[in-house]
Each structure stands twice: as structure tokens, then as C-alpha cells.
Coordinates of C-alpha atoms in Angstrom, one line a residue:
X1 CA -88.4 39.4 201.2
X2 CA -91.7 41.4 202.0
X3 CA -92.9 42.1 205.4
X4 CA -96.5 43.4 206.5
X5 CA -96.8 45.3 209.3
X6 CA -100.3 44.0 210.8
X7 CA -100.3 46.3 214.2
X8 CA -97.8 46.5 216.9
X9 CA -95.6 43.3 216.8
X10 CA -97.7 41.6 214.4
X11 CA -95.9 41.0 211.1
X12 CA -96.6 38.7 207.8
X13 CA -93.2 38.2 206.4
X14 CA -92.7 36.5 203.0
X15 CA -89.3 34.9 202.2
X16 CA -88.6 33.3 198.8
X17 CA -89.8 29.7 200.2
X18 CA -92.0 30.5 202.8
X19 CA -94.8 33.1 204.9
X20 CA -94.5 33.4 208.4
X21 CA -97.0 34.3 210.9
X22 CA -95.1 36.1 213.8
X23 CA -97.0 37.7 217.2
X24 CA -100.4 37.6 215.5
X25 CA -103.0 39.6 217.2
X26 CA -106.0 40.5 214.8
X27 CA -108.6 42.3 217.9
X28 CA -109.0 45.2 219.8
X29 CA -108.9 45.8 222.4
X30 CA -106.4 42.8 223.6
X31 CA -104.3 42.1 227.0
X32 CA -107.5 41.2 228.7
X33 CA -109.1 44.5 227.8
X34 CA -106.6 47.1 229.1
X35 CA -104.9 47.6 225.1
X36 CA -105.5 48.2 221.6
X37 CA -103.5 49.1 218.8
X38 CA -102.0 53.0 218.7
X39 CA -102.4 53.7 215.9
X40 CA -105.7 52.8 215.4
X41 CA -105.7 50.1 213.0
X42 CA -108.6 47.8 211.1
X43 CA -107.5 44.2 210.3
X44 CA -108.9 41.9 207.2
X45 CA -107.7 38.4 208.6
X46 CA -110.0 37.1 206.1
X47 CA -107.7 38.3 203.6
X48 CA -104.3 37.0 205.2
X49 CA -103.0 33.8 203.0
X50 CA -102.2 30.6 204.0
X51 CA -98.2 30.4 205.8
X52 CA -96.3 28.0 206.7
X53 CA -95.1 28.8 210.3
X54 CA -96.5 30.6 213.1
X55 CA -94.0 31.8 215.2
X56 CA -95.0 33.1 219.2
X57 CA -91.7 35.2 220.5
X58 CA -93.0 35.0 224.2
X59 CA -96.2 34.7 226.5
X60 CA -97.0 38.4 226.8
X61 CA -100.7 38.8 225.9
X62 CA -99.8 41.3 223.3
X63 CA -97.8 38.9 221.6
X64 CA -99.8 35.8 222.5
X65 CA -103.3 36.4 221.6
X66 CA -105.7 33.2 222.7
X67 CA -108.5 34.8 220.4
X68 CA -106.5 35.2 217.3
X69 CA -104.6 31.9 217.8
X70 CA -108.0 30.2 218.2
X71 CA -108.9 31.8 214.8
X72 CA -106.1 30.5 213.0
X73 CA -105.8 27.6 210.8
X74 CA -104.3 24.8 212.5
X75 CA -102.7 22.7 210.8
X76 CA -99.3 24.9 210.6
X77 CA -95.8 24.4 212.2
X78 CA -95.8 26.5 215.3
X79 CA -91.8 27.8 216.1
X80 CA -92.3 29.0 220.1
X81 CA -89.9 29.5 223.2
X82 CA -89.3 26.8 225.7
X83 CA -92.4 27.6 227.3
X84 CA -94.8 24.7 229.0
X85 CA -97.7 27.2 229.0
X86 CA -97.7 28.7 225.6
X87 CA -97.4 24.3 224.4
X88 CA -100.1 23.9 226.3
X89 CA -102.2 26.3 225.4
X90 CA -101.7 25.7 221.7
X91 CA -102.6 21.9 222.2
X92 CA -106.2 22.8 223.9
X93 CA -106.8 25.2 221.3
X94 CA -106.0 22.2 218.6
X95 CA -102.5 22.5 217.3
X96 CA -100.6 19.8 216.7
X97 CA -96.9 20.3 215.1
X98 CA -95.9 22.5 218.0
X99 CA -91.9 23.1 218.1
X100 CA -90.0 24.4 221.2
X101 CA -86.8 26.5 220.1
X102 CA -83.9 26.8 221.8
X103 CA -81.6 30.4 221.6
X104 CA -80.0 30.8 218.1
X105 CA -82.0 27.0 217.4
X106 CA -82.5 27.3 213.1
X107 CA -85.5 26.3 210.7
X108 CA -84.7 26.1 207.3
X109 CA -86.7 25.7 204.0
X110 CA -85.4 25.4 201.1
X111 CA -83.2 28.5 201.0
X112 CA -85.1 30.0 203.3
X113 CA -83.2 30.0 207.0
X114 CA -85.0 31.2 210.3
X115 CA -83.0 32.0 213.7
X116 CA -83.8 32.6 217.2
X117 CA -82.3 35.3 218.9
X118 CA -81.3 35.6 223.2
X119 CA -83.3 37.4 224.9
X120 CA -81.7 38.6 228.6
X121 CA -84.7 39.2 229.7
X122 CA -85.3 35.7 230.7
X123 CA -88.8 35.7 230.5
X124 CA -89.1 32.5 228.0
X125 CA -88.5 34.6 224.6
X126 CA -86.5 34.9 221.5
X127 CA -86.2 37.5 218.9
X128 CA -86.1 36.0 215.1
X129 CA -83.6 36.4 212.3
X130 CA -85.2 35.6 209.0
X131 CA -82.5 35.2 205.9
X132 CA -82.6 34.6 202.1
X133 CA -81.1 35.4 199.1
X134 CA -82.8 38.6 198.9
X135 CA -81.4 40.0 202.6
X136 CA -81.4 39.3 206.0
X137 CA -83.9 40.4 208.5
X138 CA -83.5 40.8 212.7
X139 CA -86.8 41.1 214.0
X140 CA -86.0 41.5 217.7
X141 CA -89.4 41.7 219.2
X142 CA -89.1 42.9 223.1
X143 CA -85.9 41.4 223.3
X144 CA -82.9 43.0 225.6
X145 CA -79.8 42.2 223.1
X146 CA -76.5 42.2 224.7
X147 CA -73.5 42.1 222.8
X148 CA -72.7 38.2 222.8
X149 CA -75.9 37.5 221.0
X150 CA -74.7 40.2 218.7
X151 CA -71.7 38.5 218.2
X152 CA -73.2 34.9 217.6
X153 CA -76.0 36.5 215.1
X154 CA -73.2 38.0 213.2
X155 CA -70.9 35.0 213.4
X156 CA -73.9 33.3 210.7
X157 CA -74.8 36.6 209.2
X158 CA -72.4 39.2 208.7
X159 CA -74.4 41.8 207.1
X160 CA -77.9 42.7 208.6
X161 CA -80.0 44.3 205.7
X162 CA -82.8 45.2 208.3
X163 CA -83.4 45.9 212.2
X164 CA -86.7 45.9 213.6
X165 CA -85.7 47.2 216.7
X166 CA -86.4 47.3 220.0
X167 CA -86.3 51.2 220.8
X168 CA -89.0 52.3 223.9
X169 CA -87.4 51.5 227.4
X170 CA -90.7 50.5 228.5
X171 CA -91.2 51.2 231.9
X172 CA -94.5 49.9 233.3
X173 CA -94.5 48.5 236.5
X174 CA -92.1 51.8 237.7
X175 CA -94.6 54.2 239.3
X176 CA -96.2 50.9 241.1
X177 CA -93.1 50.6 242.8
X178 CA -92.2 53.0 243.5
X179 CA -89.3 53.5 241.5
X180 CA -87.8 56.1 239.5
X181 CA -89.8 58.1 236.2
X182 CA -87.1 59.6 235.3
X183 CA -86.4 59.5 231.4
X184 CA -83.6 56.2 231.4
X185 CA -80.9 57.7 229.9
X186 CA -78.4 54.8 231.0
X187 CA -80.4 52.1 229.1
X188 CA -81.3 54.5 226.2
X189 CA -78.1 55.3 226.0
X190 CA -77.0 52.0 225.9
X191 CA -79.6 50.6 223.1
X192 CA -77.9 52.9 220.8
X193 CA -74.2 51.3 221.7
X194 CA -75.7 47.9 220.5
X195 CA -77.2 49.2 217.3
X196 CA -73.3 50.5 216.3
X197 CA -72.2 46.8 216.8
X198 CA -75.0 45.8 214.9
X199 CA -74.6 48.2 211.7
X200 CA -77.8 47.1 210.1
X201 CA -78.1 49.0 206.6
X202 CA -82.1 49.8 207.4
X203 CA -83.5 50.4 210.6
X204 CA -87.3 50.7 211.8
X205 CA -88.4 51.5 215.5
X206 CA -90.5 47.8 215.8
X207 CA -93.2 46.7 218.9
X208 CA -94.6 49.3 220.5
X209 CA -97.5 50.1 218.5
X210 CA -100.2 50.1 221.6
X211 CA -101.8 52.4 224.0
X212 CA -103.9 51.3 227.6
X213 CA -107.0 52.5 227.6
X214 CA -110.3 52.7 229.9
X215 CA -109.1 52.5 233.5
X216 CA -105.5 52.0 232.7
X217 CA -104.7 54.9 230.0
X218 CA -103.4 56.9 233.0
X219 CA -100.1 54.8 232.2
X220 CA -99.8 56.2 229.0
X221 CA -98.1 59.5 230.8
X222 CA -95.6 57.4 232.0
X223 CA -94.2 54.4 230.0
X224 CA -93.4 55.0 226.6
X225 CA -90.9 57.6 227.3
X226 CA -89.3 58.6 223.9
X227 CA -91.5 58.8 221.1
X228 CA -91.0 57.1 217.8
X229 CA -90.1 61.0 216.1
X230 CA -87.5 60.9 218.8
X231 CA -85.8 58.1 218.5
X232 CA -85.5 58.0 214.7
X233 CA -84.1 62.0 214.9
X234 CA -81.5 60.6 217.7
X235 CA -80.7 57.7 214.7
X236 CA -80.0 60.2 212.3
X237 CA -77.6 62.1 214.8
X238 CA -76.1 59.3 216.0
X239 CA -75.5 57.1 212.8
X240 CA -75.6 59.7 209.8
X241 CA -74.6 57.1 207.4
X242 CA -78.3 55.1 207.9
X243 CA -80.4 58.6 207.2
X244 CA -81.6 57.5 204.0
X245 CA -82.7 53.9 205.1
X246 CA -84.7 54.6 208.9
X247 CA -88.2 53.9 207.9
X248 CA -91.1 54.3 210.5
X249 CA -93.7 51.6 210.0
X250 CA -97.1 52.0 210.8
X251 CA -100.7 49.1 210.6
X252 CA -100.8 48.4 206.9
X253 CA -97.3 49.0 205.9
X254 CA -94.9 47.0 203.6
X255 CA -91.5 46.8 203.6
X256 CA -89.3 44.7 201.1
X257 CA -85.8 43.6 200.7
X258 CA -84.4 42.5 197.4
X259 CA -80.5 42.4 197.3
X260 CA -79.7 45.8 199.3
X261 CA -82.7 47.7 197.9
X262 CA -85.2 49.1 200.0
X263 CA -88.9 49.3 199.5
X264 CA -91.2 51.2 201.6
X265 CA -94.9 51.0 201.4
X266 CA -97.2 52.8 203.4
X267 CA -100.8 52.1 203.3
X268 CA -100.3 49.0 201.1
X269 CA -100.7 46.0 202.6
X270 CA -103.9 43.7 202.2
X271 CA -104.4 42.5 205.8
X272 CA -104.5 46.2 207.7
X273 CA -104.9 49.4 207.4
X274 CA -104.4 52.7 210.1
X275 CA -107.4 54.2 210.3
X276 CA -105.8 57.0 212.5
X277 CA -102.6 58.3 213.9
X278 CA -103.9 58.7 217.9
X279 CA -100.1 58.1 219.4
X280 CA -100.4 62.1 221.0
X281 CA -102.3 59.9 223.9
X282 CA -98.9 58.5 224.3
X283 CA -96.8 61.9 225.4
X284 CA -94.8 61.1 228.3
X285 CA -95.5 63.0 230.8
X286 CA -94.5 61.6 234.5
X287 CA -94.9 65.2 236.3
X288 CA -99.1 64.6 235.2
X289 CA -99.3 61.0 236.4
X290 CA -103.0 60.3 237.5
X291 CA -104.0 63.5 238.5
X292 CA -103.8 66.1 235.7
X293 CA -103.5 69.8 235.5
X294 CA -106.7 71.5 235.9
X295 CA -107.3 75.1 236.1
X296 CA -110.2 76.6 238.7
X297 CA -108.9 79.9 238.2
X298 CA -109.2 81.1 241.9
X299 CA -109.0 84.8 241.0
X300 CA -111.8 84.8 238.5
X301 CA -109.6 86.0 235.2
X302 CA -111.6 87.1 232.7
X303 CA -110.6 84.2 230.1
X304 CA -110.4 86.2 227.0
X305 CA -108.6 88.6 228.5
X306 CA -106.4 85.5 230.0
X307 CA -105.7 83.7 226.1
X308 CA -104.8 87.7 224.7
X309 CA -102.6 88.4 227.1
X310 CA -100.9 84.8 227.7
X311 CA -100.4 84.5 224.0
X312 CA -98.7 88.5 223.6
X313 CA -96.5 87.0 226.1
X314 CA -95.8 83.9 224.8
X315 CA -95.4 84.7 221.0
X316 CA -94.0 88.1 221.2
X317 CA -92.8 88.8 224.8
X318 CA -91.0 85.4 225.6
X319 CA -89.7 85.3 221.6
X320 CA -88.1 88.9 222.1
X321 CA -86.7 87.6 225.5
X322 CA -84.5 85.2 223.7
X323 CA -83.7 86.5 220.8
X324 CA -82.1 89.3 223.0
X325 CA -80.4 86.7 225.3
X326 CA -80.0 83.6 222.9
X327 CA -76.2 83.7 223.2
X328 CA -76.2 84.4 226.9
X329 CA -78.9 83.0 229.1
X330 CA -79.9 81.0 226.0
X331 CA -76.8 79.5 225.1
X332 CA -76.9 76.1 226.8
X333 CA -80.3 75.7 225.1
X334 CA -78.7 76.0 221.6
X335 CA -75.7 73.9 222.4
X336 CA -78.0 71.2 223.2
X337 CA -80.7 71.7 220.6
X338 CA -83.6 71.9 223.2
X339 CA -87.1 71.6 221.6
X340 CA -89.4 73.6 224.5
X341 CA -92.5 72.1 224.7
X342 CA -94.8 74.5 226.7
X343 CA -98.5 73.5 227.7
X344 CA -100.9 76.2 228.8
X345 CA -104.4 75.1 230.5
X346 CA -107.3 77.0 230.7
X347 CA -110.6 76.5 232.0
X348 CA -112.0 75.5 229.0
X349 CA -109.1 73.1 227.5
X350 CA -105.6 73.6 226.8
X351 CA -102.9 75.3 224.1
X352 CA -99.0 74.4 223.0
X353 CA -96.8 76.1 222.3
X354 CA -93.0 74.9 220.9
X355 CA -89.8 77.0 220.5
X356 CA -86.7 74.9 218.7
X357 CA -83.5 76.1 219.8
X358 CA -81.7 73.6 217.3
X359 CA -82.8 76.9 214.5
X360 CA -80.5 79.2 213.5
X361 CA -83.9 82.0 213.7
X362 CA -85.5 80.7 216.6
X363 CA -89.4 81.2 216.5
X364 CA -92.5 80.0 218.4
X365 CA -94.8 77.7 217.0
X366 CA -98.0 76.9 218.4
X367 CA -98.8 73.3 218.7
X368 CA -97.1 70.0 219.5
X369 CA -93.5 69.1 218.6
X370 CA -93.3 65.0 218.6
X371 CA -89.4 65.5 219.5
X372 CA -89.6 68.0 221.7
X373 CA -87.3 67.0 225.3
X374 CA -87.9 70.1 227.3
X375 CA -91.4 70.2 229.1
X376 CA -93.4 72.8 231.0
X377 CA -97.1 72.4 231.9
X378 CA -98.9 75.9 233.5
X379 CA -102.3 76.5 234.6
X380 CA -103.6 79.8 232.3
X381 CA -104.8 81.8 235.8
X382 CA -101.1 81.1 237.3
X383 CA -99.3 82.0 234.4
X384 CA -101.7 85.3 234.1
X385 CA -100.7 86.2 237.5
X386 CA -97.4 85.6 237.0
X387 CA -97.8 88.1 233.7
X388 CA -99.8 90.4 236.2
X389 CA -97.0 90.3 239.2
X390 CA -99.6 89.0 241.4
X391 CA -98.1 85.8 241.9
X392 CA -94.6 83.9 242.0
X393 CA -92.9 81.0 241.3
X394 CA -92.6 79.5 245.0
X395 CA -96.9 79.5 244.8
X396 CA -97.5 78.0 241.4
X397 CA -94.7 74.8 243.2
X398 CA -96.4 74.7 246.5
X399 CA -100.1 74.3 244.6
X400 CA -99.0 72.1 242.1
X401 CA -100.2 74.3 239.1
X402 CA -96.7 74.4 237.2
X403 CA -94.9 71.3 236.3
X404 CA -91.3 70.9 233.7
X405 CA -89.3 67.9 233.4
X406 CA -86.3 67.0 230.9
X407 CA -84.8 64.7 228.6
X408 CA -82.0 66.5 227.0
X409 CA -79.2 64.6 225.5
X410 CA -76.5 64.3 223.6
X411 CA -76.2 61.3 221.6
X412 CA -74.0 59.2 219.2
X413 CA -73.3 55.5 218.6
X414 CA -71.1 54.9 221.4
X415 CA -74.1 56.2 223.9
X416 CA -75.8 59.1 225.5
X417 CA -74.8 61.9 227.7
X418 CA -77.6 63.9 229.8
X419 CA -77.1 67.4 230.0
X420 CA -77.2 69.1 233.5
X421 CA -80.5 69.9 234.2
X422 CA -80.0 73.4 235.7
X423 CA -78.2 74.7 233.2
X424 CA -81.8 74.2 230.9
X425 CA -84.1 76.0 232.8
X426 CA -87.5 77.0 231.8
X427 CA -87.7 80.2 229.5
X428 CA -90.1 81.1 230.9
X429 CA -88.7 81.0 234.4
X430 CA -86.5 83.0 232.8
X431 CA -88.5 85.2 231.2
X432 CA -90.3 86.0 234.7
X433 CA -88.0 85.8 237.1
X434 CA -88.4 86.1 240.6
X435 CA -86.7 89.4 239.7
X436 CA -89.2 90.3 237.5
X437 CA -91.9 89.5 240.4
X438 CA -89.7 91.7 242.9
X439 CA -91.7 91.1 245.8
X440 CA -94.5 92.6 244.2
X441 CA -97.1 90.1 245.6
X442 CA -95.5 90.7 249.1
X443 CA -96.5 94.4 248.6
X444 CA -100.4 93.7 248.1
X445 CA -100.4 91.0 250.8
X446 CA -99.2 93.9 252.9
X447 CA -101.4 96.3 251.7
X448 CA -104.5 93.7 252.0
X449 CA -104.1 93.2 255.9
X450 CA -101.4 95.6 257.2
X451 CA -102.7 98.1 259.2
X452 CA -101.1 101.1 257.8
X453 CA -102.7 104.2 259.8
X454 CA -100.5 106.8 261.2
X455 CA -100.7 105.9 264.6
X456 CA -99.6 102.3 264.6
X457 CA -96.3 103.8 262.4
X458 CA -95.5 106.0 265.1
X459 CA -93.0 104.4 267.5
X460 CA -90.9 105.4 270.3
X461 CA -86.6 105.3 269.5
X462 CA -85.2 102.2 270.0
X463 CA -83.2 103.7 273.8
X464 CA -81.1 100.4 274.0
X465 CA -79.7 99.4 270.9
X466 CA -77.3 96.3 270.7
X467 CA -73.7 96.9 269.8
X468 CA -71.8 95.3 267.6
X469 CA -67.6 94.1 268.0
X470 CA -66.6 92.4 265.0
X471 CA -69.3 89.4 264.5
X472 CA -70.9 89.9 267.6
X473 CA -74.0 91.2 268.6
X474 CA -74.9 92.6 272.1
X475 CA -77.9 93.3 273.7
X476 CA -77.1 95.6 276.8
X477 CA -79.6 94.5 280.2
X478 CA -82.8 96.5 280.0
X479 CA -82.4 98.8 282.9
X480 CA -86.3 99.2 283.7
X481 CA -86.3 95.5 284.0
X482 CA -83.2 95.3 285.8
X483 CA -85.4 98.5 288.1
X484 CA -87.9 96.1 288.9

């Protein structure tokens, strides 16, 4: 069995008796203009051969592309959900052998077998398992599994040879309303519970290869919230056994199956091709939503002077910080293998930095870290002043010019377990603590406007003090008052 990875959810797969045709969507941008493929892709329908089925898994306009279905030969056998609108469409646009599938509903051709898959989402849609001598393959699409579908899928087929799973807990829609950004542990958590009942032998991280763009791309902060480096490192930890067989597949990729052997591809497909890996658009980021970090530096740093001395402190005088406290005020961040992603912006642009705790010699890198889980975004002039005791931690809050979030976890087969959030502070909170600041800004404030001559500090004794019994406090009846 050979499977092309077009873009996103768009696959060619080749059985023994049969091609199939599943989600095809050839253009960018699609979704009425607000997506295109990420990573950037270039598609050669010209060069995609004649198949026997096309198969639509829901109505979603990245999955259900009018242009591209109005492209395609029609004269094929169309497998789609019990869906009036996707029937009807296909009819106008000059299909005729149109079938609606029920769930777990099977095709077969000669030894060729294909099987719907629940969906709980009840959106009409179905996930496909596609089976032949060589292997059996669970495409699941968008597809919430629980596990009775599980069950039933395994009741026909034992043994999955390959997942194509759903991984990205999307979550558009939240910040509109009003709901939680939070990273979803509880459903991440449980995905990785229903892969264990699965036990595929090969796994791939399948439909999410998109990104919005022009007026939307704000939303790419916010909804893919682990990236594909992420969850295939939280695979490996949670399911050792599959380390050898998680494959990433990008535009243009091929994957076979022949019998328990694995073929991986990249680059060689005849029908696409990634022209470039752009998914860094896609960094989660909820704590930047709409309005992103910009720095005015109000105190007029001198910006060279700003990059030397933020990046002394950073590579040399943070590292030296926690190699002196790694098994003390470090030690939660080892235990839980944070990856610190730290974002600096200056005036002219921004710099990362990323420390991995997870090392036994734990450095700083500059750049980004795909899996990192531990955030911190600073403006370059608050940081400075932080550096320079002239500010402290309560300002950079109050203006909005330092931002951290988290999504540290533990995780195996069985689930996910966030760790405690204050026990993983920021290093460099740490670092420069408010008892590093020690009031020091309080001092120039007071120097700024307190009037510090001689006369104004010389004041008469205080000639009615209050006394004290125990807890209380008395204040004894002024007796010039009481005169008057």
C-alpha cells in the first residue's frame, strides 16, 4: 500500500486493486481565502492518475474543496457521509455515482476492503480504514475516536500497521467565546489513552497541515497548541516501543506498507512537493493574541548597548545562575524536562533564546526550540532595566511588556499529568528577583521628587506616642485639642 501525502488532509493512497482520492484540495489559498497549506506546498494535479474512488470525510472547506472537486474527473465512485449538502453539491458540479456511507459501512474491491470510522463529533463525518494484503491503514481525518469505535475497528482488524492520527486539539472558535486558552491537557491527555488501545505499529501526526493567513493569521497564536516536534517527542515518551516507526509527513511525501515494513519517502511523490517549511508562523502563543509585543523603549536605551548587555546576561549570567542552583531552585525544572523558550524584543525585531533542562550539561542556545513548553516573551528596554535595577517585576505586569505561559507535562500511554505551574517559574524571575531589585527603583523615585533638604527632615519629637498592651495600640487624647 503507498500513500501520497498531497497537503494537509489530502492523500493519494494506492492499494493492491485500487487508488483513492481522499480530502482533495489542489489550491491555495482555500476555506474561502482565510487558508493555505503550512508547509508551503506546489501541487501537479496534472500529474495525479486516474482512481477509482473519491472519498469526502466531512463538509469542512479544507476537506471539501468546490474548486478542486470541480476539477476532477467525474466519472468516479464518490464514498461521502450522510450529508444532503456535500450530495448536492457533487450532483451540480456533475457527479453521478455518489454513495452515502454509514459508520463502519465497507467498500470492497477485489481484495481491497475500505471502512468508515465514527466520528463523535457529530458533524456528518467518518474517518477511513483502508486494508489489504500488504497492511492495514486508519486514516482518521478530524475524527474524535472514542474507545467503542476502537473496539468495533479492531473487532475486523486486529492489527493496525499504520495511524494517521488526529494529534492538534484544535481550538478555534475559543478566544471568540470567550473560553479558556489554556494548553488542553485533559483532551491531550486523553488522545494519547486512545492511541495505547489502538497499538498501531507506525504512527504519523495526520490533518493539520494549514496556517490562516491575511486578516485571520492572528489565530495562528492560539489554535494549534502542540506542535508536530511535540507531539511525536511525547510518542516516543509515552510508547517507547513505536520510536523506530513515528514518521512526520510533510507535501510531497510517500509512505508504503508492504507486510510490516515501513517505507518513508520524503520529497518523492509526483503530485506535490514542499517548497518550504513556514510552520514557525504556527507557535502557540495565547499570552500575544492580537496585539503583540512591541518595544518603544520609553527610557531611550542605547540599543547596542541593550543586545551586549541582554545577551552577557542571558548567555553567561542566567547560565551561571543555574548551574549554581540546578539541584535547588532548578530542580523541579529537571524533574520535568522543561525546554525554556525565552523571546527577547527589541526595537528593531526580536532574539530567542532556549535552555533544555532535560540535559545532563544544561546550556543556552540561541534560537527556537520546536518542543519547547515553557514560554517567556520580554520587551529588550524592560528586561535592560530589570538588568540595570531600574525597574521591577510588578511594572513590566501592569504594562504588559512581559508575558510566560506553560505546558509542562508528564506523559505516558495511560494519559497526561500537568505539573504545578508555580513550582516552574521563570529563570529569569528567578534570576532577578524582586530581591535582586531590592527596592532599588523605590530609591530613585524618591530621590526624583522627594524633597530632601535639611529643613523639611528636621521634625519636632513625637510628645504623644501610642502605647502598646499586648495587640493593642492606643493613642492617648491630644491634650492641646482637648485645651481648645
Amino acid at each position: 500500500m503507498k500513500i501520497d501525502l498531497i497537503g494537509h488532509a489530502s492523500l493519494l493512497v494506492e492499494t493492491e486493486d485500487c487508488r483513492v482520492l481522499m480530502d482533495p484540495v489542489f489550491f491555495d489559498p482555500f476555506c474561502e481565502g482565510l487558508n493555505e497549506s503550512c508547509p508551503k506546498r506546489t501541487v501537479f494535479p496534472e500529474k495525479i492518475p486516474d482512481f477509482d474512488f473519491l472519498v469526502i470525510s466531512h463538509q469542512h472547506l479544507d476537506h471539501f474543496d468546490i474548486r478542486t472537486l470541480a476539477s476532477l474527473p467525474k466519472n468516479v465512485d464518490v464514498l461521502i457521509p450522510q450529508d444532503k449538502l456535500i450530495a448536492e453539491s457533487l450532483v451540480q458540479l456533475g457527479y453521478k455515482s455518489i454513495y452515502p456511507l454509514r459508520e463502519f459501512d465497507k467498500v470492497r474491491i477485489g481484495s481491497t476492503v475500505l471502512m468508515t470510522t465514527r466520528s463523535e463529533v457529530r458533524v456528518p463525518e467518518f474517518g477511513m480504514v483502508f486494508a489489504d494484503s500488504s497492511g492495514v491503514f486508519w486514516n482518521t481525518v478530524d475524527t474524535y475516536f472514542a474507545p467503542p469505535t476502537i473496539q468495533r475497528v479492531k473487532k475486523d482488524y486486529p492489527h493496525i500497521d499504520f495511524l494517521l492520527s488526529v494529534w492538534h486539539i484544535s481550538m478555534e472558535g475559543k478566544y471568540q467565546y470567550n473560553q479558556s486558552l489554556s494548553f488542553p491537557f485533559g483532551l491531550y491527555g486523553e488522545l494519547f489513552h486512545l492511541i495505547s488501545l489502538i497499538q498501531p505499529s507506525a504512527i504519523a501526526p495526520g490533518a493539520n497541515g494549514f496556517k490562516y493567513i491575511n486578516q485571520s493569521s492572528w489565530q495562528n497564536r492560539i489554535v494549534f497548541p502542540v506542535t508536530r516536534e511535540r507531539f511525536c517527542r511525547d510518542l516516543e515518551t509515552a510508547f517507547p516501543e513505536l520510536k523506530k516507526n513515528i514518521y512526520t509527513l510533510d507535501p510531497g511525501d510517500v509512505f508504503t506498507i508492504d507486510q510490516g515494513k515501513y517505507s518513508y519517502n520524503r520529497g518523492q511523490s509526483e503530485y506535490a512537493q514542499m517548497i518550504l517549511d513556514d510552520r514557525e508562523c504556527l507557535e502557540f502563543s495565547p499570552v500575544n493574541v492580537e496585539k503583540n509585543l512591541l518595544d518603544g523603549n520609553p527610557e531611550n536605551y542605547d540599543l547596542s548597548k541593550m543586545k551586549s548587555h541582554i545577551a552577557e546576561e542571558i548567555e553567561i549570567n542566567l547560565l551561571n545562575f543555574i548551574t549554581e542552583y540546578k539541584d535547588l531552585i532548578f530542580k523541579e525544572h529537571c524533574r520535568w524536562s522543561v525546554i525554556y523558550q525565552l523571546e527577547v524584543i527589541f526595537p528593531d525585531g526580536s532574539q530567542k533564546w532556549f535552555i533544555d533542562f532535560s540535559q545532563d550539561k544544561i546550556k543556552v542556545e540561541q534560537g527556537r526550540n520546536a518542543i519547547a513548553n515553557l514560554f517567556s516573551y520580554i520587551t529588550a528596554s524592560s528586561l535592560f532595566s530589570l538588568i540595570e535595577k531600574k525597574r521591577d517585576w510588578d511594572y513590566l505586569l501592569c504594562s504588559g511588556e512581559y508575558r510566560t505561559f506553560q505546558k509542562v507535562y508528564a506523559i505516558n500511554k495511560l494519559g497526561i499529568i500537568p505539573a504545578d505551574a508555580s513550582l516552574l517559574k521563570d529563570p529569569l524571575e528567578l534570576r532577578l528577583s524582586s530581591q535582586y531589585i531590592q527596592g532599588n527603583n523605590i530609591k530613585l523615585e524618591i530621590e526624583k521628587w522627594g524633597n530632601t533638604s535639611q529643613d523639611n527632615l528636621d521634625t519636632e519629637e513625637d510628645i504623644n506616642p501610642m502605647l502598646r498592651i499586648g495587640n493593642l495600640l492606643i493613642k492617648k487624647r491630644n491634650l492641646k485639642k482637648s485645651e481648645n
